[in-house]
Short mmCIF file of C-alpha atoms in Angstrom, two decimals:
data_model
loop_
_atom_site.label_atom_id
_atom_site.label_comp_id
_atom_site.label_asym_id
_atom_site.label_seq_id
_atom_site.Cartn_x
_atom_site.Cartn_y
_atom_site.Cartn_z
CA MET A 37 42.41 194.18 -42.88
CA PRO A 38 44.34 190.99 -43.70
CA PHE A 39 45.25 190.62 -47.36
CA ASN A 40 43.11 187.52 -47.69
CA GLN A 41 40.06 189.45 -46.50
CA TYR A 42 40.89 192.36 -48.78
CA CYS A 43 40.94 190.10 -51.81
CA LYS A 44 37.70 188.41 -50.83
CA GLU A 45 35.98 191.77 -50.59
CA LEU A 46 36.92 192.36 -54.17
CA LYS A 47 35.08 190.44 -56.84
CA GLY A 48 34.86 186.62 -56.72
CA ILE A 49 38.51 185.65 -56.32
CA SER A 50 39.13 181.93 -56.07
CA THR A 51 40.95 180.59 -53.03
CA HIS A 52 44.01 179.16 -54.78
CA LYS A 53 44.75 182.57 -56.24
CA ILE A 54 44.65 184.13 -52.79
CA ASP A 55 46.99 181.45 -51.47
CA PHE A 56 49.36 182.17 -54.32
CA LEU A 57 49.35 185.86 -53.57
CA GLU A 58 49.75 185.41 -49.83
CA SER A 59 52.84 183.33 -50.41
CA SER A 60 54.32 185.93 -52.75
CA SER A 61 56.37 188.87 -51.68
CA ILE A 62 53.80 191.56 -52.51
CA ASP A 63 52.35 193.09 -49.36
CA GLU A 64 48.88 194.44 -48.79
CA ARG A 65 49.82 198.10 -48.71
CA GLU A 66 51.75 197.79 -51.93
CA VAL A 67 48.83 196.14 -53.72
CA LYS A 68 46.39 198.78 -52.49
CA GLU A 69 48.65 201.60 -53.62
CA LEU A 70 49.16 200.03 -57.01
CA CYS A 71 45.44 199.47 -57.41
CA LEU A 72 44.67 203.08 -56.55
CA THR A 73 47.29 204.40 -58.96
CA PHE A 74 46.01 202.11 -61.62
CA ARG A 75 42.38 203.00 -61.09
CA SER A 76 43.15 206.69 -61.44
CA SER A 77 45.20 206.07 -64.56
CA ILE A 78 42.24 204.20 -66.07
CA GLU A 79 39.86 207.01 -65.12
CA GLN A 80 42.20 209.49 -66.76
CA THR A 81 42.08 207.65 -70.05
CA GLY A 82 38.73 209.34 -70.63
CA ALA A 83 36.58 207.12 -72.76
CA ARG A 84 36.44 204.04 -70.57
CA ARG A 85 35.97 201.40 -73.24
CA GLU A 86 38.78 202.62 -75.44
CA GLY A 87 41.11 203.07 -72.46
CA ILE A 88 40.52 199.52 -71.32
CA LEU A 89 41.10 198.06 -74.75
CA ASP A 90 44.31 200.09 -75.01
CA ILE A 91 45.60 198.71 -71.74
CA PHE A 92 44.26 195.15 -71.80
CA GLY A 93 43.77 194.52 -75.53
CA ASN A 94 46.68 192.10 -75.87
CA ILE A 95 46.67 190.17 -72.59
CA VAL A 96 45.70 187.23 -74.77
CA GLU A 97 47.83 187.46 -77.91
CA LYS A 98 45.92 189.26 -80.69
CA CYS A 99 42.55 188.55 -79.06
CA PRO A 100 41.04 191.92 -78.05
CA LEU A 101 37.66 190.21 -78.54
CA ILE A 102 38.27 188.51 -75.17
CA THR A 103 39.02 191.79 -73.41
CA GLY A 104 35.97 193.30 -75.05
CA ALA A 105 33.86 190.37 -73.93
CA ILE A 106 34.69 190.67 -70.26
CA TRP A 107 35.17 194.35 -69.58
CA SER A 108 31.68 195.22 -68.44
CA LYS A 109 31.78 192.49 -65.80
CA ILE A 110 34.77 193.38 -63.71
CA PRO A 111 36.47 196.13 -61.81
CA PHE A 112 39.58 196.51 -63.95
CA GLN A 113 41.54 197.99 -61.10
CA VAL A 114 41.66 194.49 -59.55
CA TYR A 115 44.08 192.34 -61.42
CA LEU A 116 42.97 188.98 -60.11
CA ALA A 117 39.44 189.67 -61.29
CA VAL A 118 40.71 190.35 -64.81
CA GLU A 119 42.49 187.03 -64.87
CA GLU A 120 39.51 185.09 -63.54
CA CYS A 121 37.15 186.62 -66.09
CA VAL A 122 39.50 185.92 -68.99
CA SER A 123 39.82 182.33 -67.85
CA GLU A 124 36.07 181.85 -67.54
CA PHE A 125 35.42 183.38 -70.93
CA ILE A 126 38.01 181.17 -72.63
CA ASP A 127 36.54 178.07 -70.94
CA SER A 128 33.09 179.03 -72.24
CA LEU A 129 34.26 178.94 -75.87
CA SER A 130 33.71 175.97 -78.18
CA SER A 131 36.74 173.86 -79.14
CA SER A 132 37.03 175.77 -82.40
CA GLY A 133 37.02 179.07 -80.48
CA LYS A 134 39.86 177.76 -78.32
CA GLU A 135 41.71 176.60 -81.42
CA GLY A 136 41.18 180.12 -82.81
CA ILE A 137 43.04 181.56 -79.83
CA LEU A 138 45.98 179.19 -80.34
CA ARG A 139 46.11 180.05 -84.05
CA CYS A 140 46.44 183.76 -83.21
CA HIS A 141 49.77 182.95 -81.53
CA PRO A 142 52.97 183.12 -83.55
CA ASP A 143 55.26 180.11 -83.94
CA LEU A 144 58.18 180.13 -81.55
CA CYS A 145 61.21 181.22 -83.51
CA GLY A 146 59.02 181.36 -86.61
CA ARG A 147 58.16 183.67 -89.47
CA ASP A 148 57.13 186.70 -87.39
CA LEU A 149 60.33 186.58 -85.35
CA THR A 150 62.42 186.43 -88.53
CA ARG A 151 60.46 189.28 -90.14
CA GLY A 152 60.38 191.45 -87.02
CA THR A 153 56.57 191.45 -86.97
CA LEU A 154 56.02 189.98 -83.50
CA THR A 155 54.04 192.02 -80.97
CA GLU A 156 56.29 193.61 -78.35
CA GLU A 157 55.06 191.15 -75.73
CA SER A 158 55.85 188.09 -77.86
CA GLN A 159 59.21 189.54 -78.80
CA ASN A 160 60.11 189.96 -75.11
CA GLU A 161 58.84 186.50 -74.18
CA GLN A 162 60.72 184.71 -76.96
CA SER A 163 63.83 186.74 -76.33
CA GLN A 164 63.80 186.02 -72.58
CA ALA A 165 63.65 182.27 -73.32
CA GLY A 166 66.73 182.57 -75.54
CA LEU A 167 64.82 181.92 -78.77
CA THR A 168 66.21 184.98 -80.51
CA SER A 169 69.76 183.66 -80.29
CA LEU A 170 69.51 180.02 -81.38
CA ASN A 171 72.29 178.55 -83.47
CA PRO A 172 71.32 177.21 -86.94
CA MET A 173 71.07 173.61 -85.70
CA GLU A 174 68.83 174.53 -82.74
CA ARG A 175 66.64 176.65 -85.01
CA GLU A 176 66.25 173.83 -87.51
CA ILE A 177 65.25 171.34 -84.83
CA LEU A 178 62.68 173.72 -83.37
CA ASN A 179 61.22 174.58 -86.79
CA HIS A 180 61.00 170.92 -87.70
CA LEU A 181 59.19 170.03 -84.46
CA ASN A 182 56.85 173.01 -84.82
CA LEU A 183 55.90 171.87 -88.30
CA GLN A 184 55.24 168.31 -87.10
CA TYR A 185 53.11 169.72 -84.29
CA LYS A 186 51.03 171.89 -86.63
CA GLU A 187 50.56 169.01 -89.03
CA LYS A 188 49.36 166.71 -86.27
CA PHE A 189 47.11 169.13 -84.35
CA GLY A 190 46.25 171.91 -86.83
CA PHE A 191 47.09 174.69 -84.36
CA THR A 192 50.17 176.46 -83.03
CA PHE A 193 52.34 175.05 -80.24
CA VAL A 194 51.91 177.51 -77.37
CA ILE A 195 54.08 177.56 -74.27
CA CYS A 196 54.68 180.23 -71.64
CA ALA A 197 58.22 181.00 -72.84
CA LYS A 198 58.98 183.30 -69.90
CA MET A 199 58.58 180.37 -67.52
CA SER A 200 60.89 178.20 -69.64
CA ASP A 201 64.07 178.29 -71.71
CA LYS A 202 65.16 177.09 -75.15
CA ASN A 203 66.17 173.59 -74.02
CA LYS A 204 63.05 172.97 -71.97
CA ILE A 205 60.89 174.28 -74.81
CA THR A 206 62.34 171.76 -77.27
CA GLN A 207 61.91 168.93 -74.76
CA GLU A 208 58.33 169.97 -74.03
CA LEU A 209 57.47 170.24 -77.72
CA ASN A 210 58.85 166.76 -78.29
CA SER A 211 56.87 165.36 -75.43
CA ARG A 212 53.60 167.18 -76.19
CA LEU A 213 53.73 165.87 -79.76
CA GLN A 214 52.79 162.46 -78.29
CA ASN A 215 49.50 163.71 -76.80
CA ASP A 216 46.05 163.26 -78.27
CA PRO A 217 44.42 166.36 -79.82
CA CYS A 218 41.88 166.98 -77.02
CA GLN A 219 44.51 166.86 -74.31
CA GLU A 220 46.83 169.05 -76.37
CA LEU A 221 44.15 171.68 -76.97
CA GLN A 222 43.72 171.90 -73.20
CA ASN A 223 47.51 172.06 -72.66
CA GLY A 224 47.77 174.93 -75.15
CA ILE A 225 44.93 176.84 -73.45
CA ASP A 226 46.53 176.32 -70.02
CA GLN A 227 49.70 177.92 -71.40
CA VAL A 228 47.69 180.84 -72.86
CA LYS A 229 46.35 181.47 -69.37
CA LYS A 230 49.86 181.44 -67.89
CA ILE A 231 51.04 183.95 -70.50
CA CYS A 232 47.98 186.07 -69.77
CA HIS A 233 48.74 185.93 -66.02
CA LEU A 234 52.24 187.31 -66.60
CA ARG A 235 51.06 189.96 -69.02
CA ILE A 236 48.46 191.19 -66.54
CA GLN A 237 51.11 191.29 -63.81
CA ASP A 238 53.33 193.31 -66.13
CA ILE A 239 50.56 195.86 -66.57
CA PHE A 240 49.62 196.15 -62.90
CA PHE A 241 53.00 195.87 -61.26
CA HIS A 242 55.44 197.13 -63.87
CA GLY A 243 53.20 199.66 -65.62
CA LYS A 244 53.75 198.11 -69.05
CA ILE A 245 51.17 199.07 -71.66
CA PRO A 246 50.53 196.25 -74.13
CA THR A 247 50.68 196.57 -77.90
CA LYS A 248 47.72 198.48 -79.31
CA LEU A 249 46.24 196.21 -81.94
CA MET B 63 26.70 173.62 -114.94
CA PRO B 64 24.30 176.36 -113.78
CA PHE B 65 25.71 178.70 -111.20
CA ASN B 66 23.15 177.56 -108.63
CA GLN B 67 24.31 173.96 -109.02
CA TYR B 68 27.95 175.00 -108.84
CA CYS B 69 27.38 176.74 -105.53
CA LYS B 70 25.48 173.78 -104.10
CA GLU B 71 28.35 171.49 -104.94
CA LEU B 72 30.55 173.67 -102.83
CA LYS B 73 30.13 173.55 -99.10
CA GLY B 74 26.69 174.06 -97.48
CA ILE B 75 25.65 177.36 -99.01
CA SER B 76 22.26 178.60 -97.85
CA THR B 77 19.62 179.26 -100.48
CA HIS B 78 19.19 182.97 -99.89
CA LYS B 79 22.88 183.51 -100.55
CA ILE B 80 22.61 181.69 -103.86
CA ASP B 81 19.58 183.81 -104.78
CA PHE B 82 21.56 186.91 -103.95
CA LEU B 83 24.44 185.82 -106.11
CA GLU B 84 22.26 184.75 -109.01
CA SER B 85 20.70 188.15 -109.08
CA SER B 86 24.11 189.82 -109.04
CA SER B 87 26.17 190.58 -112.07
CA ILE B 88 28.96 188.04 -111.42
CA ASP B 89 28.82 185.13 -113.85
CA GLU B 90 29.80 181.53 -113.30
CA ARG B 91 32.95 181.58 -115.38
CA GLU B 92 34.20 184.66 -113.64
CA VAL B 93 33.65 183.14 -110.19
CA LYS B 94 35.41 179.92 -111.17
CA GLU B 95 38.40 181.80 -112.53
CA LEU B 96 38.68 183.98 -109.50
CA CYS B 97 38.42 180.97 -107.20
CA LEU B 98 41.19 179.17 -109.05
CA THR B 99 43.47 182.21 -108.97
CA PHE B 100 42.75 182.65 -105.33
CA ARG B 101 43.34 179.00 -104.45
CA SER B 102 46.72 179.04 -106.10
CA SER B 103 47.64 182.29 -104.34
CA ILE B 104 46.77 180.70 -101.02
CA GLU B 105 48.82 177.62 -101.82
CA GLN B 106 51.74 179.83 -102.67
CA THR B 107 51.70 181.52 -99.29
CA GLY B 108 53.52 178.45 -97.97
CA ALA B 109 52.57 177.92 -94.36
CA ARG B 110 48.82 177.47 -94.72
CA ARG B 111 47.77 178.69 -91.30
CA GLU B 112 49.81 181.84 -91.42
CA GLY B 113 48.77 182.55 -95.00
CA ILE B 114 45.12 182.29 -94.11
CA LEU B 115 45.43 184.55 -91.10
CA ASP B 116 47.31 187.08 -93.26
CA ILE B 117 44.54 187.14 -95.82
CA PHE B 118 41.44 186.73 -93.67
CA GLY B 119 42.63 187.97 -90.28
CA ASN B 120 40.64 191.20 -90.35
CA ILE B 121 37.40 190.24 -92.08
CA VAL B 122 35.82 190.90 -88.71
CA GLU B 123 37.48 194.04 -87.36
CA LYS B 124 40.38 193.14 -85.04
CA CYS B 125 39.02 189.62 -84.43
CA PRO B 126 41.56 187.17 -85.94
CA LEU B 127 40.31 184.75 -83.27
CA ILE B 128 37.23 184.24 -85.45
CA THR B 129 39.30 183.48 -88.54
CA GLY B 130 41.45 181.14 -86.48
CA ALA B 131 38.35 179.42 -85.14
CA ILE B 132 36.88 178.56 -88.52
CA TRP B 133 39.81 177.93 -90.81
CA SER B 134 40.08 174.19 -90.45
CA LYS B 135 36.43 173.75 -91.39
CA ILE B 136 36.18 175.34 -94.77
CA PRO B 137 37.67 175.48 -98.22
CA PHE B 138 38.98 179.02 -98.17
CA GLN B 139 38.89 179.28 -101.93
CA VAL B 140 35.09 179.48 -101.69
CA TYR B 141 34.06 182.84 -100.47
CA LEU B 142 30.48 182.04 -99.55
CA ALA B 143 31.69 179.26 -97.27
CA VAL B 144 33.95 181.68 -95.43
CA GLU B 145 31.03 183.99 -94.82
CA GLU B 146 28.72 181.21 -93.66
CA CYS B 147 31.29 179.86 -91.22
CA VAL B 148 32.02 183.30 -89.76
CA SER B 149 28.32 183.86 -89.29
CA GLU B 150 27.78 180.49 -87.60
CA PHE B 151 30.74 181.02 -85.28
CA ILE B 152 29.55 184.48 -84.24
CA ASP B 153 26.04 183.13 -83.57
CA SER B 154 27.54 180.41 -81.36
CA LEU B 155 29.16 182.99 -79.04
CA SER B 156 27.61 184.09 -75.75
CA SER B 157 26.15 187.61 -75.52
CA SER B 158 29.38 188.82 -73.91
CA GLY B 159 31.38 187.32 -76.79
CA LYS B 160 29.18 189.20 -79.26
CA GLU B 161 29.59 192.38 -77.22
CA GLY B 162 33.35 191.77 -77.35
CA ILE B 163 33.21 191.85 -81.16
CA LEU B 164 31.31 195.15 -81.14
CA ARG B 165 33.81 196.64 -78.68
CA CYS B 166 36.69 195.79 -81.03
CA HIS B 167 35.15 198.21 -83.55
CA PRO B 168 36.23 201.84 -83.54
CA ASP B 169 33.73 204.67 -83.06
CA LEU B 170 32.59 206.23 -86.29
CA CYS B 171 34.44 209.52 -86.63
CA GLY B 172 36.03 208.84 -83.24
CA ARG B 173 39.41 208.78 -81.59
CA ASP B 174 41.13 206.37 -83.99
CA LEU B 175 40.04 208.37 -87.02
CA THR B 176 41.38 211.58 -85.45
CA ARG B 177 44.67 209.91 -84.47
CA GLY B 178 45.13 208.08 -87.77
CA THR B 179 45.14 204.68 -86.03
CA LEU B 180 42.22 203.06 -87.88
CA THR B 181 42.87 199.85 -89.78
CA GLU B 182 43.02 200.40 -93.53
CA GLU B 183 39.63 198.74 -93.97
CA SER B 184 37.93 200.97 -91.40
CA GLN B 185 39.60 204.04 -92.85
CA ASN B 186 38.24 203.19 -96.31
CA GLU B 187 34.77 202.42 -94.99
CA GLN B 188 34.47 205.61 -92.95
CA SER B 189 35.93 207.67 -95.75
CA GLN B 190 33.53 206.23 -98.34
CA ALA B 191 30.57 207.19 -96.14
CA GLY B 192 31.83 210.78 -95.97
CA LEU B 193 32.79 210.58 -92.29
CA THR B 194 36.31 211.87 -92.86
CA SER B 195 35.01 215.21 -94.14
CA LEU B 196 32.29 216.20 -91.66
CA ASN B 197 31.94 219.85 -90.73
CA PRO B 198 32.40 220.72 -87.01
CA MET B 199 28.65 220.73 -86.34
CA GLU B 200 28.09 217.32 -87.99
CA ARG B 201 31.05 215.89 -86.08
CA GLU B 202 29.73 217.19 -82.77
CA ILE B 203 26.28 215.71 -83.35
CA LEU B 204 27.73 212.32 -84.30
CA ASN B 205 30.11 212.27 -81.31
CA HIS B 206 27.29 213.23 -78.96
CA LEU B 207 25.00 210.47 -80.27
CA ASN B 208 27.83 207.93 -80.15
CA LEU B 209 28.46 208.78 -76.51
CA GLN B 210 24.76 208.44 -75.65
CA TYR B 211 24.72 205.08 -77.43
CA LYS B 212 27.76 203.77 -75.55
CA GLU B 213 26.34 204.97 -72.25
CA LYS B 214 23.04 203.24 -72.88
CA PHE B 215 24.31 199.93 -74.33
CA GLY B 216 27.93 199.62 -73.16
CA PHE B 217 29.20 198.75 -76.63
CA THR B 218 30.11 200.56 -79.86
CA PHE B 219 27.54 201.62 -82.44
CA VAL B 220 28.38 199.51 -85.52
CA ILE B 221 26.94 200.13 -88.96
CA CYS B 222 28.06 199.02 -92.39
CA ALA B 223 29.27 202.47 -93.44
CA LYS B 224 29.92 201.44 -97.06
CA MET B 225 26.22 200.70 -97.50
CA SER B 226 25.28 204.07 -96.01
CA ASP B 227 26.28 207.75 -95.93
CA LYS B 228 26.82 210.38 -93.26
CA ASN B 229 23.19 211.55 -93.16
CA LYS B 230 21.70 208.06 -93.04
CA ILE B 231 24.21 207.06 -90.36
CA THR B 232 23.13 209.90 -88.05
CA GLN B 233 19.45 209.07 -88.63
CA GLU B 234 20.07 205.38 -87.97
CA LEU B 235 22.05 206.10 -84.80
CA ASN B 236 19.23 208.30 -83.54
CA SER B 237 16.67 205.64 -84.27
CA ARG B 238 18.67 202.68 -82.90
CA LEU B 239 19.19 204.58 -79.64
CA GLN B 240 15.51 203.85 -78.91
CA ASN B 241 15.94 200.05 -79.06
CA ASP B 242 16.27 197.70 -76.12
CA PRO B 243 19.77 196.25 -75.44
CA CYS B 244 19.03 192.70 -76.71
CA GLN B 245 17.62 193.93 -79.98
CA GLU B 246 20.48 196.37 -80.38
CA LEU B 247 23.12 193.70 -79.75
CA GLN B 248 21.55 191.71 -82.59
CA ASN B 249 21.41 194.79 -84.85
CA GLY B 250 25.11 195.46 -84.23
CA ILE B 251 26.03 191.85 -85.02
CA ASP B 252 23.95 191.93 -88.22
CA GLN B 253 25.97 194.98 -89.29
CA VAL B 254 29.26 193.21 -88.44
CA LYS B 255 28.18 190.43 -90.81
CA LYS B 256 27.43 192.92 -93.58
CA ILE B 257 30.86 194.53 -93.15
CA CYS B 258 32.43 191.07 -93.17
CA HIS B 259 30.54 190.21 -96.38
CA LEU B 260 31.97 193.27 -98.14
CA ARG B 261 35.49 192.66 -96.82
CA ILE B 262 35.42 189.07 -98.06
CA GLN B 263 34.20 190.27 -101.46
CA ASP B 264 37.06 192.78 -101.53
CA ILE B 265 39.53 189.97 -100.96
CA PHE B 266 38.08 187.54 -103.50
CA PHE B 267 37.01 189.91 -106.23
CA HIS B 268 39.34 192.88 -105.88
CA GLY B 269 42.41 191.10 -104.52
CA LYS B 270 42.65 193.33 -101.45
CA ILE B 271 44.76 191.96 -98.61
CA PRO B 272 43.43 193.03 -95.22
CA THR B 273 45.48 194.65 -92.50
CA LYS B 274 47.87 192.21 -90.81
CA LEU B 275 47.11 192.48 -87.12
#
């Protein structure tokens, strides 16, 4: 069965996602094997609800409510379905609900990084973007921009750090500061979804178990 | 100024809440003093957003998203306003969002209690209801009923344990098992609001700082 067909047989996968996967280096056999392994590991967790919250509880930073909201709807052994359901649920929230998600995110290079109280996922993401080794000047600029951003919009600046680096992040923050609040709320949520995409991939393809909240 | 009037001057407090408070033993002067102390303690936390999530992040178990969603709307030095806003936000969620909240709650006398991974608030609540000292027979009955409940409804049985005790909890679980899913979702959410009410009171009147998630 071609990979495309395989995905379509699974639950409601949108076409652009299939295109993305087809162009990636993961082949059909590999995906099937990973899915089977993963399914059996979920079944072995015993109590299904608790197992799923253990594994997927932090795919959106500190928002297990979202995982809890979608779990009955989807076959969790299919990673694209997880992502689609998360995205739909987030889109269904009011603006204040979306703002709530952004406010659960830590500042980049902020208080939680300094205190060592980041979740493991955030720690890895910020570290990979070089934010754990800024010089004092770089740190001051970033903190200053973050503060301006929070004062203007009332929520945290969120960016998928793993797809960026410290210089791009500062540029992006500078540029996004010019946006209007509605547009910026949407930009933040788009970034949350990118982070979620990578975290789900980490679980399915690298066997990482997220922070238990 | 009579207490009633004082509350009305604050933000949109519903009448039944004022009646409840008037009939309670807290007097006006005491409330004002506590509010002032609390306001200054919030101001001292520095970064307002982070301070508020530190203090109110777990008033609904493991759902800082809810705190994040409401914080810009309310004067956090007024505890009734916090409660009203939480309640309104929860009511605005879809059924799956409400189910998500219930699924963030641990089972009573369940896995997290056994493993010692409950939040401090849950630990206190379950302990106060006598659930940490059940005999093997009582534990087995409760676990069996909990499992039946989760199989029937697909979400966790939630009850405000502090307003109950181990015998009443078992009776209530037995009786709520007979309900239809819609009614039971609403019952669970009503209990979440009662727990939230007590947690907010603990913060404002006993200075307890909830678990940082």
